[in-house]
């Protein structure tokens, strides 16, 4: 039914751990069938845990790898999904706890069923050597947390200690510094995900408010680069409310007009809030539910998001399949990409490395995609 209306399905899969938990957890499946084959175990006989869930599947073991591959093929051949997002994908590349990417990635790459579907890695796990952003290679795409953090910092958390604008330049243009040798589509750009603040809460709270989760507010990420605009939580101050809405629009505009693959958290297009809870997975109530009724402000945000998506769809320059060169696209034609200061002059190295610089102008030329139509040239530019 989804395919019939042009919607693809990407399944979020969690092959890195099971619900059996740590060694004191219940015996439900693999623990009773082959504990030392299926779970990564250290030299002392204790479980190795790179997932934070008590156990880690040893996908480097041939029986575990076969199980994972059979499952993936089933979802493609029988259920007709179009791809997968792999939770904590670094854990899938471990063998006896150590990162060894050859078995799993090679198995997927040579499989005639799987090598043609969309493959998206969450390129980290919680182990000290688990952060592997940019290392999965073609044909994989990867969640780009550097995009998330640097866009948040640029709009909400600017200070002399934050990254200079050179970093935001890389993020806006597909993160070639991270995904060199692949397409910009390898960068899954996001400002928010199911883990963390919603976009509304990102501009409404300075700190997380997870007390209802029953863990004394210890759960959830403490580093959010959020900004409450002067008041923690909801407010009736019209100026603060307007400023928060401007920030939401700026973040949506940055996300949906950046080069790469944009990922939008459902509900952000309507300003959904979780009341400051940035780890609401165990809240099966109004905190985590999506309210489909549209207030005037929610309707306005939805129109804004729709307009941004239509702009992206209409202009090929915003959907580059190759990285920019920064050179003219032809004789007498402008550069495909240019960076300007607010006064219209070119950015200098000093500007790029100035942490106090808070305005960057990005010019994209659409002439490479035009077909001799001067009016279209002007629109694309």
Coordinates of C-alpha atoms in Angstrom, one line a residue, residues 58-373:
X58 CA 28.7 -11.6 18.4
X59 CA 27.8 -11.0 14.8
X60 CA 31.3 -12.0 13.8
X61 CA 30.4 -15.6 14.7
X62 CA 29.2 -17.6 11.6
X63 CA 26.0 -18.8 13.3
X64 CA 25.0 -15.3 14.5
X65 CA 25.9 -13.8 11.1
X66 CA 23.7 -16.4 9.4
X67 CA 20.8 -15.6 11.6
X68 CA 21.1 -11.8 10.9
X69 CA 21.5 -12.3 7.2
X70 CA 18.5 -14.7 7.0
X71 CA 16.4 -12.2 8.9
X72 CA 17.5 -9.3 6.6
X73 CA 16.7 -11.3 3.4
X74 CA 13.3 -12.2 4.8
X75 CA 12.4 -8.6 5.3
X76 CA 13.4 -7.8 1.7
X77 CA 12.1 -10.8 -0.2
X78 CA 8.9 -11.5 1.8
X79 CA 7.9 -8.1 3.3
X80 CA 9.4 -6.0 0.5
X81 CA 11.0 -3.3 2.7
X82 CA 13.4 -1.0 0.8
X83 CA 16.2 -0.8 3.3
X84 CA 17.4 -0.8 6.8
X85 CA 18.7 1.5 9.5
X86 CA 21.0 -0.5 11.8
X87 CA 21.0 0.5 15.4
X88 CA 24.4 0.8 17.0
X89 CA 25.9 -0.6 13.8
X90 CA 29.5 -0.6 15.1
X91 CA 28.5 -3.5 17.4
X92 CA 27.7 -5.5 14.3
X93 CA 31.3 -5.2 13.1
X94 CA 32.8 -6.6 16.3
X95 CA 34.3 -10.1 16.8
X96 CA 34.9 -11.2 20.4
X97 CA 34.4 -7.5 21.3
X98 CA 37.0 -6.0 19.0
X99 CA 36.0 -4.0 15.9
X100 CA 36.6 -6.2 12.8
X101 CA 34.3 -4.9 10.1
X102 CA 35.1 -7.6 7.5
X103 CA 32.6 -10.3 8.2
X104 CA 29.3 -8.4 8.5
X105 CA 29.9 -5.7 5.9
X106 CA 31.4 -8.1 3.4
X107 CA 28.4 -10.5 3.8
X108 CA 26.0 -7.7 3.1
X109 CA 28.0 -6.3 0.2
X110 CA 28.2 -9.6 -1.6
X111 CA 24.6 -10.7 -1.0
X112 CA 22.5 -10.3 -4.2
X113 CA 19.4 -9.6 -2.2
X114 CA 20.8 -7.0 0.2
X115 CA 23.4 -5.1 -1.8
X116 CA 20.8 -3.2 -3.7
X117 CA 18.7 -1.9 -0.8
X118 CA 19.3 1.2 1.2
X119 CA 21.7 0.6 4.1
X120 CA 22.0 3.2 6.9
X121 CA 24.4 2.8 9.8
X122 CA 24.1 4.4 13.2
X123 CA 28.0 4.5 13.2
X124 CA 28.8 4.1 16.9
X125 CA 28.2 2.1 20.0
X126 CA 29.1 2.9 23.6
X127 CA 32.5 1.2 23.8
X128 CA 35.6 3.5 23.9
X129 CA 36.5 2.5 20.3
X130 CA 32.9 2.6 19.1
X131 CA 32.7 6.0 17.3
X132 CA 33.1 5.2 13.6
X133 CA 31.4 8.0 11.7
X134 CA 32.5 8.0 8.1
X135 CA 34.1 4.6 8.2
X136 CA 31.4 2.3 6.8
X137 CA 32.2 3.0 3.1
X138 CA 30.0 2.7 0.0
X139 CA 27.2 1.8 -0.4
X140 CA 26.4 2.7 3.2
X141 CA 24.8 5.9 4.4
X142 CA 25.4 7.0 8.0
X143 CA 23.6 9.1 10.7
X144 CA 25.7 12.3 11.0
X145 CA 25.7 13.4 14.6
X146 CA 28.4 16.0 13.7
X147 CA 25.8 17.7 11.5
X148 CA 23.3 17.6 14.3
X149 CA 25.6 19.1 16.9
X150 CA 27.2 21.8 14.7
X151 CA 23.9 23.0 13.4
X152 CA 22.5 23.2 16.9
X153 CA 25.6 25.0 18.1
X154 CA 25.5 27.5 15.2
X155 CA 21.8 28.5 15.8
X156 CA 21.4 28.0 19.6
X157 CA 24.7 27.8 21.3
X158 CA 27.3 30.1 19.7
X159 CA 30.2 31.0 22.0
X160 CA 34.0 31.4 21.6
X161 CA 34.4 27.8 22.6
X162 CA 32.1 26.3 19.9
X163 CA 33.4 25.2 16.5
X164 CA 34.3 27.8 14.0
X165 CA 32.1 28.3 10.9
X166 CA 34.4 26.1 8.8
X167 CA 32.6 23.1 10.4
X168 CA 29.1 24.4 9.5
X169 CA 30.4 24.9 5.9
X170 CA 31.2 21.2 5.6
X171 CA 27.9 20.2 7.1
X172 CA 25.8 22.4 4.8
X173 CA 27.5 20.9 1.7
X174 CA 27.2 17.2 2.4
X175 CA 30.2 16.6 4.9
X176 CA 32.8 15.8 2.3
X177 CA 35.4 15.8 5.1
X178 CA 33.6 12.8 6.5
X179 CA 32.3 10.9 3.5
X180 CA 35.0 11.6 0.9
X181 CA 34.7 9.0 -1.9
X182 CA 31.0 8.6 -1.5
X183 CA 28.0 10.6 -2.6
X184 CA 26.7 13.5 -0.3
X185 CA 23.6 11.2 0.1
X186 CA 25.8 9.2 2.5
X187 CA 25.3 11.9 5.1
X188 CA 22.0 11.4 6.9
X189 CA 21.5 14.9 8.1
X190 CA 19.4 15.4 11.2
X191 CA 18.8 18.0 13.9
X192 CA 16.6 15.7 16.1
X193 CA 15.9 12.0 16.2
X194 CA 13.7 9.7 18.3
X195 CA 16.6 9.8 20.8
X196 CA 16.7 13.2 22.5
X197 CA 14.8 16.5 22.4
X198 CA 12.1 17.2 19.9
X199 CA 12.7 20.4 17.8
X200 CA 10.2 22.3 20.0
X201 CA 11.9 21.2 23.2
X202 CA 15.3 22.0 21.7
X203 CA 14.3 25.7 21.8
X204 CA 12.3 25.5 25.0
X205 CA 14.5 23.8 27.5
X206 CA 18.1 24.3 28.6
X207 CA 18.2 20.9 30.4
X208 CA 16.4 17.6 30.2
X209 CA 13.4 16.9 32.4
X210 CA 13.2 13.1 32.6
X211 CA 12.0 12.6 36.2
X212 CA 8.8 10.7 35.0
X213 CA 11.1 8.0 33.5
X214 CA 11.8 6.7 37.1
X215 CA 15.6 7.0 36.9
X216 CA 16.1 10.3 38.9
X217 CA 16.7 12.2 35.7
X218 CA 20.0 10.3 35.1
X219 CA 18.9 8.8 31.8
X220 CA 19.1 10.6 28.4
X221 CA 21.8 12.8 27.0
X222 CA 23.1 15.7 29.0
X223 CA 24.8 17.4 26.1
X224 CA 22.0 18.8 23.9
X225 CA 23.2 22.3 22.8
X226 CA 19.6 23.5 23.4
X227 CA 18.5 27.0 24.4
X228 CA 15.3 28.0 26.2
X229 CA 15.4 31.6 25.0
X230 CA 15.3 33.0 28.5
X231 CA 12.6 30.9 30.2
X232 CA 12.6 27.2 31.0
X233 CA 9.6 25.5 29.6
X234 CA 6.3 26.9 28.2
X235 CA 5.7 30.6 28.5
X236 CA 3.1 33.2 27.7
X237 CA 5.7 35.8 26.9
X238 CA 4.9 36.6 23.2
X239 CA 8.4 37.8 22.4
X240 CA 10.0 34.6 23.7
X241 CA 7.4 32.5 21.9
X242 CA 8.2 34.4 18.6
X243 CA 11.9 33.9 19.1
X244 CA 11.5 30.2 19.6
X245 CA 9.4 29.9 16.5
X246 CA 12.1 31.8 14.5
X247 CA 14.7 29.3 15.8
X248 CA 12.5 26.4 14.8
X249 CA 12.1 27.8 11.3
X250 CA 15.8 28.4 11.0
X251 CA 16.7 24.9 12.0
X252 CA 14.1 23.4 9.7
X253 CA 15.4 25.6 6.8
X254 CA 19.0 24.5 7.5
X255 CA 18.1 20.8 7.6
X256 CA 15.9 20.7 4.5
X257 CA 18.1 22.9 2.3
X258 CA 21.5 21.3 3.2
X259 CA 23.2 19.0 0.8
X260 CA 22.8 15.4 1.9
X261 CA 19.9 13.3 2.9
X262 CA 17.6 15.1 5.3
X263 CA 15.9 13.1 8.1
X264 CA 13.0 14.8 9.8
X265 CA 11.6 13.6 13.2
X266 CA 7.9 13.0 12.9
X267 CA 6.0 15.7 14.7
X268 CA 8.7 18.4 14.4
X269 CA 6.9 19.8 11.4
X270 CA 4.0 20.6 13.8
X271 CA 6.1 21.6 16.8
X272 CA 5.4 18.6 19.0
X273 CA 6.7 18.7 22.5
X274 CA 7.6 16.0 25.1
X275 CA 7.7 18.6 27.9
X276 CA 11.5 18.5 28.1
X277 CA 11.8 14.7 28.3
X278 CA 14.7 13.7 26.0
X279 CA 14.4 9.9 26.6
X280 CA 10.7 9.2 26.5
X281 CA 10.8 5.7 25.1
X282 CA 9.0 4.3 28.2
X283 CA 6.3 6.9 28.2
X284 CA 3.2 5.3 26.5
X285 CA 1.0 8.4 27.1
X286 CA 0.5 11.9 25.9
X287 CA 4.2 12.7 26.5
X288 CA 5.2 10.4 23.5
X289 CA 2.0 10.4 21.5
X290 CA 1.5 12.5 18.5
X291 CA -1.4 15.0 18.6
X292 CA -2.7 15.2 15.1
X293 CA -4.9 18.3 15.8
X294 CA -3.4 21.4 14.4
X295 CA -3.3 24.6 16.4
X296 CA -2.8 27.8 14.3
X297 CA 1.0 27.7 15.2
X298 CA 1.3 24.0 14.3
X299 CA -0.5 24.7 11.0
X300 CA 1.9 27.5 10.2
X301 CA 4.9 25.3 10.9
X302 CA 3.5 22.6 8.7
X303 CA 3.1 25.1 5.9
X304 CA 6.7 26.2 6.4
X305 CA 8.0 22.7 6.3
X306 CA 6.0 21.9 3.2
X307 CA 7.3 24.9 1.4
X308 CA 10.9 24.0 2.3
X309 CA 10.3 20.5 0.9
X310 CA 8.8 21.8 -2.3
X311 CA 11.8 24.2 -2.7
X312 CA 14.2 21.3 -2.3
X313 CA 12.2 19.2 -4.8
X314 CA 12.1 22.0 -7.3
X315 CA 15.8 22.9 -7.4
X316 CA 18.4 20.2 -8.3
X317 CA 21.1 22.4 -6.9
X318 CA 19.8 21.5 -3.5
X319 CA 19.9 17.8 -4.2
X320 CA 23.5 17.3 -5.4
X321 CA 24.6 13.7 -6.1
X322 CA 28.3 14.8 -6.2
X323 CA 30.3 17.1 -3.9
X324 CA 30.8 20.7 -5.0
X325 CA 34.1 21.8 -6.6
X326 CA 33.9 25.5 -5.8
X327 CA 34.8 26.2 -9.4
X328 CA 32.9 27.6 -12.4
X329 CA 30.6 25.1 -14.0
X330 CA 31.6 26.3 -17.5
X331 CA 33.1 29.1 -19.4
X332 CA 31.7 32.4 -18.2
X333 CA 29.5 30.7 -15.7
X334 CA 29.5 31.2 -11.9
X335 CA 31.0 28.8 -9.4
X336 CA 28.9 25.9 -8.4
X337 CA 29.4 26.9 -4.8
X338 CA 30.6 30.2 -3.3
X339 CA 30.9 31.5 0.3
X340 CA 30.2 35.2 1.1
X341 CA 30.3 37.5 4.0
X342 CA 27.2 39.6 4.8
X343 CA 28.7 42.5 2.8
X344 CA 28.9 40.3 -0.3
X345 CA 32.7 39.8 -0.3
X346 CA 34.3 36.4 -0.4
X347 CA 34.9 34.6 2.9
X348 CA 38.6 34.5 3.9
X349 CA 40.5 31.8 5.9
X350 CA 40.4 34.2 8.9
X351 CA 36.6 34.3 8.6
X352 CA 36.3 30.6 8.4
X353 CA 38.3 30.1 11.6
X354 CA 36.8 33.0 13.6
X355 CA 34.6 31.4 16.3
X356 CA 32.7 34.6 16.8
X357 CA 31.6 34.7 13.1
X358 CA 27.8 34.1 13.2
X359 CA 26.7 34.9 9.6
X360 CA 27.6 32.8 6.6
X361 CA 26.2 33.3 3.1
X362 CA 26.2 30.2 0.8
X363 CA 25.6 30.7 -2.9
X364 CA 24.7 27.7 -5.0
X365 CA 24.5 27.9 -8.8
X366 CA 21.8 26.0 -10.6
X367 CA 23.3 26.6 -14.1
X368 CA 24.8 23.1 -14.2
X369 CA 21.3 21.7 -14.2
X370 CA 19.6 24.2 -16.6
X371 CA 18.9 23.5 -20.2
X372 CA 19.3 26.9 -21.8
X373 CA 16.4 28.5 -20.1

